[in-house]
Short mmCIF file of C-alpha atoms and ligand atoms in Angstrom, two decimals:
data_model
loop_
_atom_site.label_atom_id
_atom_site.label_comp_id
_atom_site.label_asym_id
_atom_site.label_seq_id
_atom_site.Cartn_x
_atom_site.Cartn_y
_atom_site.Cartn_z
CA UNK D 1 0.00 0.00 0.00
CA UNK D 2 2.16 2.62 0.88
CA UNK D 3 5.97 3.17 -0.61
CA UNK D 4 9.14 2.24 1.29
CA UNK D 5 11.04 5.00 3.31
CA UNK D 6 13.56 6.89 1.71
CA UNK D 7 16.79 6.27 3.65
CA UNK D 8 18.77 8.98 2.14
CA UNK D 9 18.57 10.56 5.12
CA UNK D 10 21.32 8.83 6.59
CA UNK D 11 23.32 10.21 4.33
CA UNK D 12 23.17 13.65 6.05
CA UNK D 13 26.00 14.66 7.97
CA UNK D 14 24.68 14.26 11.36
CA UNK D 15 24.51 10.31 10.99
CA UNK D 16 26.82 7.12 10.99
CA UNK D 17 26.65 4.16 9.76
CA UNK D 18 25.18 2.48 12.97
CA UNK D 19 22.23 4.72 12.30
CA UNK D 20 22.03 3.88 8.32
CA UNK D 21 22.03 0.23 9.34
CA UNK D 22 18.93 1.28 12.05
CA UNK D 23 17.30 2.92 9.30
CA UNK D 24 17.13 0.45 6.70
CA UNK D 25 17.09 -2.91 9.14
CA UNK D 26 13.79 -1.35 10.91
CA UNK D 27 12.50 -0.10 7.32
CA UNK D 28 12.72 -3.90 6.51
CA UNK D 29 11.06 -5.38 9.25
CA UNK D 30 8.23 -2.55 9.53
CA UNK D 31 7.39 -3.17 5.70
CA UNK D 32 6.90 -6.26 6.45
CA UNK D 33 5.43 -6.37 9.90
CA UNK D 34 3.31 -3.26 9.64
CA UNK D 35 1.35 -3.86 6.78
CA UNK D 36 -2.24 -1.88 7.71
CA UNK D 37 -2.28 1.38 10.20
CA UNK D 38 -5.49 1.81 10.30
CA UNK D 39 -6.01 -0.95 13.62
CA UNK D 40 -9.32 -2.17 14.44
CA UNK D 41 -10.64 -4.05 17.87
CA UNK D 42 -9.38 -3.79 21.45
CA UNK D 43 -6.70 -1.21 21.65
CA UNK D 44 -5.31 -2.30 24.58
CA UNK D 45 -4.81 -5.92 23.12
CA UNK D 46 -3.04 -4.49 20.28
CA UNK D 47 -0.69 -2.38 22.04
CA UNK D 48 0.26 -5.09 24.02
CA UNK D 49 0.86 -7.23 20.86
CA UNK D 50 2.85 -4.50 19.10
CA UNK D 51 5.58 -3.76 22.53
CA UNK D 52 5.87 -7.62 22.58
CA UNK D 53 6.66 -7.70 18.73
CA UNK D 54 9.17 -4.84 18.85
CA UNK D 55 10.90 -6.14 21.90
CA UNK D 56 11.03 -9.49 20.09
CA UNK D 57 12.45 -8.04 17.01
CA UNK D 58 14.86 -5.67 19.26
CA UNK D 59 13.85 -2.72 18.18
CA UNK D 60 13.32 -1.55 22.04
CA UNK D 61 17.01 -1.89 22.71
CA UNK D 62 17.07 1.74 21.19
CA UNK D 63 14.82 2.97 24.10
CA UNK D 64 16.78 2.13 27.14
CA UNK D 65 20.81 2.66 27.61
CA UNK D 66 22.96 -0.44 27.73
CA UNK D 67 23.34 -0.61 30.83
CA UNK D 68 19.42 -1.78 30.86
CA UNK D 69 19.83 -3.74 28.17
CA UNK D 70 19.85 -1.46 25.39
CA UNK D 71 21.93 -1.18 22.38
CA UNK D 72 24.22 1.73 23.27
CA UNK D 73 25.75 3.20 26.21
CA UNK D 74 23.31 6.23 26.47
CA UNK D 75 20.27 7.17 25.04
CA UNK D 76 21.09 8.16 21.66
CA UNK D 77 18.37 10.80 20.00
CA UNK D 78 19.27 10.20 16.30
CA UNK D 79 18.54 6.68 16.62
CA UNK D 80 15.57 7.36 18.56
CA UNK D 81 14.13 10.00 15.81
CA UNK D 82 15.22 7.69 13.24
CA UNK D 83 13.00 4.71 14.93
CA UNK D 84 9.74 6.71 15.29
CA UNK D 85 9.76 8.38 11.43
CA UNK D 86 10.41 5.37 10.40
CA UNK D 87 7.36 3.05 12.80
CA UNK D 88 5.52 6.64 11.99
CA UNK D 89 5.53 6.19 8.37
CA UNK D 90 3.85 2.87 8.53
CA UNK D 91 1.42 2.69 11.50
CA UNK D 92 1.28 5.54 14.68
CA UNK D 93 0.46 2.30 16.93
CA UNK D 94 3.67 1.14 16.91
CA UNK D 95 5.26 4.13 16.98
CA UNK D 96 3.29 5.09 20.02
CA UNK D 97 4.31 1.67 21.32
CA UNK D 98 7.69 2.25 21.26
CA UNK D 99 7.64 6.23 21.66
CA UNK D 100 6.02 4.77 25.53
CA UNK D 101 8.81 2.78 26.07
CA UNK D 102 11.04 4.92 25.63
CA UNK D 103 9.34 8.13 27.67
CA UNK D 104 7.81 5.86 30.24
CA UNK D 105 11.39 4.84 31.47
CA UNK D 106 13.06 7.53 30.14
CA UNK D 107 13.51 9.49 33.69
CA UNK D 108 15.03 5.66 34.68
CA UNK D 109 17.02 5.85 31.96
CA UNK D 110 18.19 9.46 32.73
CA UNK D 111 18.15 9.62 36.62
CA UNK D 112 17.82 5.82 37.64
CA UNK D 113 20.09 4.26 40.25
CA UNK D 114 22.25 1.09 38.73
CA UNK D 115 19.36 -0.87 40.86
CA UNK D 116 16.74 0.86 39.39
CA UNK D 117 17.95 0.53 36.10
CA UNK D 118 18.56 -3.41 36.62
CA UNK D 119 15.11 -3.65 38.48
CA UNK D 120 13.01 -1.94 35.03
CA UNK D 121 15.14 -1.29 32.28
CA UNK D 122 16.19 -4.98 30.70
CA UNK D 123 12.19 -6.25 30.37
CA UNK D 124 11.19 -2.37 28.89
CA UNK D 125 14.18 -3.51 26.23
CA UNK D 126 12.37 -6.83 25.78
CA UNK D 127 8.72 -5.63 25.52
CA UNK D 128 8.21 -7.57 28.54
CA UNK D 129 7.43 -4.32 30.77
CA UNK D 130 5.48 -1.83 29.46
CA UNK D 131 6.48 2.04 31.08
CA UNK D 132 3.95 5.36 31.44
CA UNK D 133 5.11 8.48 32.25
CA UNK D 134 2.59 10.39 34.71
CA UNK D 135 3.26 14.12 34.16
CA UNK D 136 -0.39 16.25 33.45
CA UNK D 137 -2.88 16.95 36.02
CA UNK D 138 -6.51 17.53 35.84
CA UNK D 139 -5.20 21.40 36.66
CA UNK D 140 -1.80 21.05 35.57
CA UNK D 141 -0.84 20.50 32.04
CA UNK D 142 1.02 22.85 30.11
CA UNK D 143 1.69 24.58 33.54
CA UNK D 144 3.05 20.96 35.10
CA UNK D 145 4.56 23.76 38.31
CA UNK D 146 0.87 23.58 39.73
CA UNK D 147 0.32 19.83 39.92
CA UNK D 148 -0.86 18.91 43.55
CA UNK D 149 -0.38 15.12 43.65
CA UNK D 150 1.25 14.59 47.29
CA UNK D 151 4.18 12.42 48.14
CA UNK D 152 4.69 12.97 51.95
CA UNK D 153 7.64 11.06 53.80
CA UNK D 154 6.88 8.84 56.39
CA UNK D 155 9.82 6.74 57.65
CA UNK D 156 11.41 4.87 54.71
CA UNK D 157 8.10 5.28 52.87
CA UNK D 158 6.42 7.94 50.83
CA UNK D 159 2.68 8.00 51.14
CA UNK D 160 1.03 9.44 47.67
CA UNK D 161 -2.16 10.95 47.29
CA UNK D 162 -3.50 12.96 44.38
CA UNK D 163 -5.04 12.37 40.32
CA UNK D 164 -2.69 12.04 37.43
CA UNK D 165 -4.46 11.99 33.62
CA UNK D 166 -3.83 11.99 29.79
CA UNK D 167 -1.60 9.17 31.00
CA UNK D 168 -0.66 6.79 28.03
CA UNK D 169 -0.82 3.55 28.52
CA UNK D 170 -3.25 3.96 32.05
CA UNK D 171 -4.48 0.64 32.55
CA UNK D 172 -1.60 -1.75 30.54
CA UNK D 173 1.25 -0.18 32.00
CA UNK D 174 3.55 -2.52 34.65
CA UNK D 175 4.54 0.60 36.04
CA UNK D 176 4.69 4.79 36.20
CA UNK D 177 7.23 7.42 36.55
CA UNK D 178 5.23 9.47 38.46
CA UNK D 179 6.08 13.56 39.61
CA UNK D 180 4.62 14.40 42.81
CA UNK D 181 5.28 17.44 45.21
CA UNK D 182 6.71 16.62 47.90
CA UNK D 183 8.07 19.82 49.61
CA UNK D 184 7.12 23.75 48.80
CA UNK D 185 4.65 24.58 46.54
CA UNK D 186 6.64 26.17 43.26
CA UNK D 187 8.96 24.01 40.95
CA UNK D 188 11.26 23.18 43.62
CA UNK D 189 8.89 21.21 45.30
CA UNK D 190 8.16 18.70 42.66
CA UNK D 191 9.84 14.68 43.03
CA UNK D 192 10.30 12.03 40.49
CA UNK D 193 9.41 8.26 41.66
CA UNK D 194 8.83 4.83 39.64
CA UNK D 195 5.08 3.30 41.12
CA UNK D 196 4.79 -0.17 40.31
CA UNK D 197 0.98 -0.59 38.67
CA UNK D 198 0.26 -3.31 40.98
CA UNK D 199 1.05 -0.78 44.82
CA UNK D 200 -2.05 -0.77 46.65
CA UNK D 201 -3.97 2.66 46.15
CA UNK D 202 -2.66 2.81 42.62
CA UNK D 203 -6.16 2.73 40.81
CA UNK D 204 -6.96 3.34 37.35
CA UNK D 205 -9.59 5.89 37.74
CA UNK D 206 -10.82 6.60 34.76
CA UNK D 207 -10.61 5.44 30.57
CA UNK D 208 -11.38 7.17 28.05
CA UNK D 209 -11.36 7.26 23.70
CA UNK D 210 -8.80 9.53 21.91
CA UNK D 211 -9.57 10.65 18.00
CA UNK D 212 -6.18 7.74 17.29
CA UNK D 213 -7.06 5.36 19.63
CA UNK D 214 -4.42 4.48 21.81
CA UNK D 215 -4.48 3.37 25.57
CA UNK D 216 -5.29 6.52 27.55
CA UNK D 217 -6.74 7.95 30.86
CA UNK D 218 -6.54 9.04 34.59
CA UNK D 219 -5.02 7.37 37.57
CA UNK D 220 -5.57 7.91 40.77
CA UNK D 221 -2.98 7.44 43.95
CA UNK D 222 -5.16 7.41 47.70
CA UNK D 223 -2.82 6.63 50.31
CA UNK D 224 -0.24 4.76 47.94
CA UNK D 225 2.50 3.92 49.60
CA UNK D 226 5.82 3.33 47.90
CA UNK D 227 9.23 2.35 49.59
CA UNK D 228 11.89 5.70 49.04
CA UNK D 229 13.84 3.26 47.62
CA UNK D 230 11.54 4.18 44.03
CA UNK D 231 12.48 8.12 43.93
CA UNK D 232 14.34 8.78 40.96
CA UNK D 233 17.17 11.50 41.94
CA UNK D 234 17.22 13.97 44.83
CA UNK D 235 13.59 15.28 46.45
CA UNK D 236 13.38 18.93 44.80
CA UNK D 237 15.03 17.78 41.58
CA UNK D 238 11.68 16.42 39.85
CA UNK D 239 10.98 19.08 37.65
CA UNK D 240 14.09 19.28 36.12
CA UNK D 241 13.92 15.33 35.70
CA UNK D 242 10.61 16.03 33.96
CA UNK D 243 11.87 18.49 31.59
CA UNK D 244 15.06 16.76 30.61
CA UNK D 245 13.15 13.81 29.63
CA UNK D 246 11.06 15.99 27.51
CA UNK D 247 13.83 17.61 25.88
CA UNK D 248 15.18 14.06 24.77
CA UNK D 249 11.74 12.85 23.34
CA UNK D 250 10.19 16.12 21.83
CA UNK D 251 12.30 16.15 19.28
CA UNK D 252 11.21 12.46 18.73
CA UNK D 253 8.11 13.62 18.84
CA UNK D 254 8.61 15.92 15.84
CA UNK D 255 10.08 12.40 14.18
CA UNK D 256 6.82 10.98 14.41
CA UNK D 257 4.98 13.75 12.60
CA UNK D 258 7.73 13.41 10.09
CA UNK D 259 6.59 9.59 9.56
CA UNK D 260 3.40 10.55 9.17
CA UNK D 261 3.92 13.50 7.13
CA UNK D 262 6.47 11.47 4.34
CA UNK D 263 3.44 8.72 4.58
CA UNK D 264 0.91 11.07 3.88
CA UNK D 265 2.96 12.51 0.92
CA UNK D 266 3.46 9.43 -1.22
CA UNK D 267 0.07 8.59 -0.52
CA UNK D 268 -0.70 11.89 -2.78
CA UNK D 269 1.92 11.38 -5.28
CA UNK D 270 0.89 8.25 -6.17
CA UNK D 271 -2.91 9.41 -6.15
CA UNK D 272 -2.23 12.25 -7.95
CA UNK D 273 -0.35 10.30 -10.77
CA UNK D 274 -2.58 7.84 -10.98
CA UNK D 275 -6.78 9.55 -10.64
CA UNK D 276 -7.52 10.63 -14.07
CA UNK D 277 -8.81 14.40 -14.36
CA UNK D 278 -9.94 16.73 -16.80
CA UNK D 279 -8.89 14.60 -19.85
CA UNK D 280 -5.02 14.43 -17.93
CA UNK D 281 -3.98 13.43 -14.58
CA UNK D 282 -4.29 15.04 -11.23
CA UNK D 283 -0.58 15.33 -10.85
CA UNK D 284 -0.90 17.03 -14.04
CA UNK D 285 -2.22 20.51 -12.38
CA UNK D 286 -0.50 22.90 -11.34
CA UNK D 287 -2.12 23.13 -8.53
CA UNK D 288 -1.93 19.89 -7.71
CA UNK D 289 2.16 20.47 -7.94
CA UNK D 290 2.20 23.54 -5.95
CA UNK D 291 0.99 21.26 -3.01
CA UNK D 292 3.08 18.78 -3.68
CA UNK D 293 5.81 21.05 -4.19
CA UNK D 294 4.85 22.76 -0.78
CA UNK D 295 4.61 19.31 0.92
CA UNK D 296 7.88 18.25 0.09
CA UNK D 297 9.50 21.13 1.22
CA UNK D 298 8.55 21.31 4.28
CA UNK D 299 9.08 17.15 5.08
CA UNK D 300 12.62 17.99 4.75
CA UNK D 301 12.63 21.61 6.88
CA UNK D 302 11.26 19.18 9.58
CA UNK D 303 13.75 16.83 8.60
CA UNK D 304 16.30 19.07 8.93
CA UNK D 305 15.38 20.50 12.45
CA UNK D 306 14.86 17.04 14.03
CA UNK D 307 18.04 15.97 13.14
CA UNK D 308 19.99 19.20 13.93
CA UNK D 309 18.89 18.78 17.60
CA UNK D 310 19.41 15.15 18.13
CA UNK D 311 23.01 15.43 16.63
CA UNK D 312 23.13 18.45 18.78
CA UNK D 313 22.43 16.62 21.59
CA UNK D 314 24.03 13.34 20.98
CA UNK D 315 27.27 14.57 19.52
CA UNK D 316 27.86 18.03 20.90
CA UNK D 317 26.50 17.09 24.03
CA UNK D 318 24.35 20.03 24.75
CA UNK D 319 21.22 21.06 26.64
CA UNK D 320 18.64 21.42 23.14
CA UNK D 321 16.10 22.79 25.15
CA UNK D 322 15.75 25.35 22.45
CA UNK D 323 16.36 22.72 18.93
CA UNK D 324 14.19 20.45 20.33
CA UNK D 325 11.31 22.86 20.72
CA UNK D 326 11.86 23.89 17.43
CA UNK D 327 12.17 20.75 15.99
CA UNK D 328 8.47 19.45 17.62
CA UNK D 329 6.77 22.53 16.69
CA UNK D 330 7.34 22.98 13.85
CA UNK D 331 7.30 19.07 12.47
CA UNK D 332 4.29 18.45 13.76
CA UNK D 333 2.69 21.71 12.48
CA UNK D 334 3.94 21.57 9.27
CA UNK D 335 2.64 17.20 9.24
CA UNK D 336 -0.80 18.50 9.83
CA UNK D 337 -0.84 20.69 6.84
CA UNK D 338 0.67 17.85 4.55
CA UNK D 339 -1.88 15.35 5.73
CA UNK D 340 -4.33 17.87 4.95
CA UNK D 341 -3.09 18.29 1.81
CA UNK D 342 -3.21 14.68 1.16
CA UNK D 343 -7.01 14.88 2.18
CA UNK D 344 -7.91 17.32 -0.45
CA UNK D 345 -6.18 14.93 -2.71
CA UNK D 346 -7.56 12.12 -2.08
CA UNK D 347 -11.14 13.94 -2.33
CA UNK D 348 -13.71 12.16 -0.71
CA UNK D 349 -11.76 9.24 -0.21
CA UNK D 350 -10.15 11.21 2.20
CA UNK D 351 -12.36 11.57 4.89
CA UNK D 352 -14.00 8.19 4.38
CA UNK D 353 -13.52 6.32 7.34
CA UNK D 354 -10.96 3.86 7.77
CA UNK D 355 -9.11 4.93 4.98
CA UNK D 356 -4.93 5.71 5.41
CA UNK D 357 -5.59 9.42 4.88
CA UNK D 358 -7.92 9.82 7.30
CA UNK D 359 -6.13 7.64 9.74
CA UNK D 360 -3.40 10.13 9.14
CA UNK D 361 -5.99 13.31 9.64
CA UNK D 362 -6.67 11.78 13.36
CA UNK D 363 -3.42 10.45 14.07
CA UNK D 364 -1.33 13.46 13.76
CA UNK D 365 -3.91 15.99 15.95
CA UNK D 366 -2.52 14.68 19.31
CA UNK D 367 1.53 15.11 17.87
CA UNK D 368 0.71 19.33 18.11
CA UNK D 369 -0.44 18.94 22.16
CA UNK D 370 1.08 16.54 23.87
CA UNK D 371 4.35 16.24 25.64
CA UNK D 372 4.30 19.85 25.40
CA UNK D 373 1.52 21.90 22.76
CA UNK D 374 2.50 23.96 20.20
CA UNK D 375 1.98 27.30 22.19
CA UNK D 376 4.43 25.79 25.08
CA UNK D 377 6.99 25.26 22.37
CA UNK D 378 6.51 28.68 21.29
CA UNK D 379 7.18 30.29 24.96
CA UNK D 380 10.36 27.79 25.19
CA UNK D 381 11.73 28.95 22.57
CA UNK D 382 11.00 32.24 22.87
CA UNK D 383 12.46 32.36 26.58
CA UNK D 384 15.88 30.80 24.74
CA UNK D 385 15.78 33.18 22.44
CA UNK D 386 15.68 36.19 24.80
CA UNK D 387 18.04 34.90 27.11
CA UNK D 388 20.41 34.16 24.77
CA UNK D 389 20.23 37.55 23.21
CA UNK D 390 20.71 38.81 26.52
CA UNK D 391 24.17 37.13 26.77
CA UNK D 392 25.56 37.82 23.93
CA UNK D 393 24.62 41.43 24.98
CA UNK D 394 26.75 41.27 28.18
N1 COS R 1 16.21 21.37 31.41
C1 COS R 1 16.72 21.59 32.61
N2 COS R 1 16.18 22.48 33.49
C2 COS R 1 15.09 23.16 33.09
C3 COS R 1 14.51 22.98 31.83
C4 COS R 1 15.11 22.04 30.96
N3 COS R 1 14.62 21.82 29.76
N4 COS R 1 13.43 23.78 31.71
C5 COS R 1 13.35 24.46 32.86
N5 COS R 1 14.34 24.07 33.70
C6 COS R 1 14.63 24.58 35.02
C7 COS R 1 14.85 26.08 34.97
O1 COS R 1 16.21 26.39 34.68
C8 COS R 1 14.48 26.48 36.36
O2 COS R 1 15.54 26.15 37.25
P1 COS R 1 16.09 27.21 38.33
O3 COS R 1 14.90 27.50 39.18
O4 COS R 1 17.18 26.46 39.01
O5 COS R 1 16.54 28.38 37.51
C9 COS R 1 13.33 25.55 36.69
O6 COS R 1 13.51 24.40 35.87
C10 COS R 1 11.98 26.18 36.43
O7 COS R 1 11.90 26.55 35.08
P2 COS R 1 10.83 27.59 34.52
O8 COS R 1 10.93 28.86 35.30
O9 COS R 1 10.98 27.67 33.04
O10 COS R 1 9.45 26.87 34.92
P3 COS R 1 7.99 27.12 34.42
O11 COS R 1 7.06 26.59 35.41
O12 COS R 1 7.83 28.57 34.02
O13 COS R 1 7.97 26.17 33.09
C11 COS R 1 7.16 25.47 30.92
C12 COS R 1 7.20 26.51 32.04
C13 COS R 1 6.03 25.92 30.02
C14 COS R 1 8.47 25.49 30.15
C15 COS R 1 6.97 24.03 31.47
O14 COS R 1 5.93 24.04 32.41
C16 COS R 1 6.63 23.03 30.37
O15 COS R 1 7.49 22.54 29.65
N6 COS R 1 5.32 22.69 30.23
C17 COS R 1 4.85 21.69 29.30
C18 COS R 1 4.83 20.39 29.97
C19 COS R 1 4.49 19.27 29.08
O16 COS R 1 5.21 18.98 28.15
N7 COS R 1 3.38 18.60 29.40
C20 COS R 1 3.01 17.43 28.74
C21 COS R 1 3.26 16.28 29.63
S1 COS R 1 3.86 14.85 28.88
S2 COS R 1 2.46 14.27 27.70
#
């Protein structure tokens, strides 16, 4: 149905050849394992199905350093983009599979102890765990300073209390990384922990049905008790925690849309080549080329910024709080206007229900919200931006 991935991309200075042999070896297996995106039945059943398949296959190694079983010694960005364009382009289950992996034990990954690491990391690489990462708040979402979900020490113990939602994976998860406050009531208050999904008091609260379907809702902690043994990191230091995670998988975020977006564009090539029109072809327009003209161009501006942060990250080793915010907004803005595109291409068949390019239409909506909206990348950048200016003034 749809085309294989180019893997030029690898050819771009920011790669090597570890990452070209990534690209094409998961290219393989997802053209042949990922044959239909647009999923029907239980969702969580087929979440399940597709961590279990990619840990099979390996693919999770990428998600979790070596030291929990992963393939290299640190979390590596590139190979992380590289893995969700590429599960992107042929079905946004498994890349949210694997994206949930990755972000679920990513503060592990990050922060863990060597004992936390062995305790979670080697079945997340296996698909034998599957990880959520409990952030958002009924009242705290793009603001994540105001949560109010309660750790308070007792002992050896911490005793959590409080409502965490828009939690991926709520409800299959084997465990959370969960931020909770746990001393004064601004940022320096917040703490990191891992809850295992089975702790008494740990309750899913609440389910509920996205526009993509994916496993989603609330949980809810009353009188939870977990042993201090599962903080992640010093009390205090949780909001940092939280927002170096994000900086390592926003810009894998903006990979996704990227999948999608290169998806959605040979979907209207070869519709436009091939739907006869006005005694020529569709592709024969110029109209028709001016989107695809449009569509193309910005693929590889997204292209371009995802990759300049992870290399950023990976090779000059520094903080891409900035590149990365670039790099998700403006991938994942400029996905929804090519899969819109592709919709007016595709005509009717665009919005007809259970068809690729309307699977694209309601998978890519989420990309521009979560794990930071499109407005929150705007202020983060925008904060960079000024500060920078201001030191270069000095
Ligand atoms: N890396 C390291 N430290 C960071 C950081 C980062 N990326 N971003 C902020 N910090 C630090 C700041 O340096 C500051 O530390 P000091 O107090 O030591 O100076 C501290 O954290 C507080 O930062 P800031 O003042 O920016 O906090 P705000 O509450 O104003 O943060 C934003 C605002 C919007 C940036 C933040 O709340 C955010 O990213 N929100 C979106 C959250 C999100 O993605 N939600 C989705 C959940 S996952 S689906």
């Amino acid at each position: 149905m749809l085309e294989t991935l180019p893997q030029n991309i690898t050819a771009l200075p920011f790669f090597d050849e570890g990452h070209a042999s990534l690209a094409s070896g998961l290219n393989d297996w997802a053209h042949s394992n990922l044959t239909n995106r647009v999923h029907v039945g239980d969702v969580d059943a087929l979440c399940k199905k597709l961590v279990k398949q990619l840990g099979q296959a390996g693919w999770l190694q990428w998600c979790v350093p070596q030291a929990g079983g992963g393939a290299l010694p640190a979390l590596d960005s590139r190979s992380l983009c590289l893995a969700r364009q590429t599960l992107g382009y042929y079905d946004g289950l498994a890349d949210f599979a694997f994206a949930m992996q990755g972000l679920g034990s990513g503060p592990i990954s990050l922060f863990g102890t060597p004992e936390q690491q062995a305790k979670y990391l080697p079945a997340v690489a296996k698909g034998q765990a599957i990880a959520a990462f409990a952030l958002s708040e009924p009242e705290a979402g793009s603001d994540v300073a105001a949560m109010t979900t309660r750790a308070t020490r007792e002992g050896q113990n911490y005793r959590l209390n409080g409502i965490k939602t828009w939690i991926s994976n709520a409800g299959i998860a084997d465990f959370y990384t969960v931020f909770a406050r746990t001393e004064c009531d601004d940022v320096d208050g917040v703490t990191a922990f891992v809850v295992d999904a089975d702790t008494p008091g740990l309750t899913v609260s609440e389910r509920f049905d996205v526009c993509a379907p994916h496993p989603i809702g609330s949980i809810e902690f009353s009188d939870c008790v977990i042993p201090a043994t599962q903080r992640l990191s010093e009390p205090g230091r949780g909001f940092k925690v939280a927002m170096q995670t994000l900086d390592v998988f926003r810009a894998s975020v903006g990979a996704a849309a990227l999948g999608f977006a290169q998806a959605a564009a040979d979907m209207a090539c070869t519709r436009a080549q091939n739907r006869p029109m006005f005694g020529t072809t569709l592709a024969d327009l110029q109209i028709t080329q001016a989107a695809i003209g449009q569509m193309a161009t910005e693929i590889d501006a997204a292209a371009l910024l995802i990759y300049r942060a992870a290399w950023q990250r990976d090779v000059l080793r520094q903080r891409t709080t900035k590149t990365a915010a670039m790099a998700k907004l403006f991938a994942t803005e400029a996905a929804q206007r090519v899969i819109d595109r592709n919709v007016q291409i595709h005509g009717g068949l665009g919005v007809k229900v259970g068809h690729p390019a309307e699977m694209l239409y309601r998978e890519i909506r989420a990309l521009r919200i979560y794990e930071g909206a499109t407005e929150v990348q705007q202020v983060v950048i925008a904060r960079e931006t000024m500060r920078q200016q201001q030191g270069d003034m000095k």
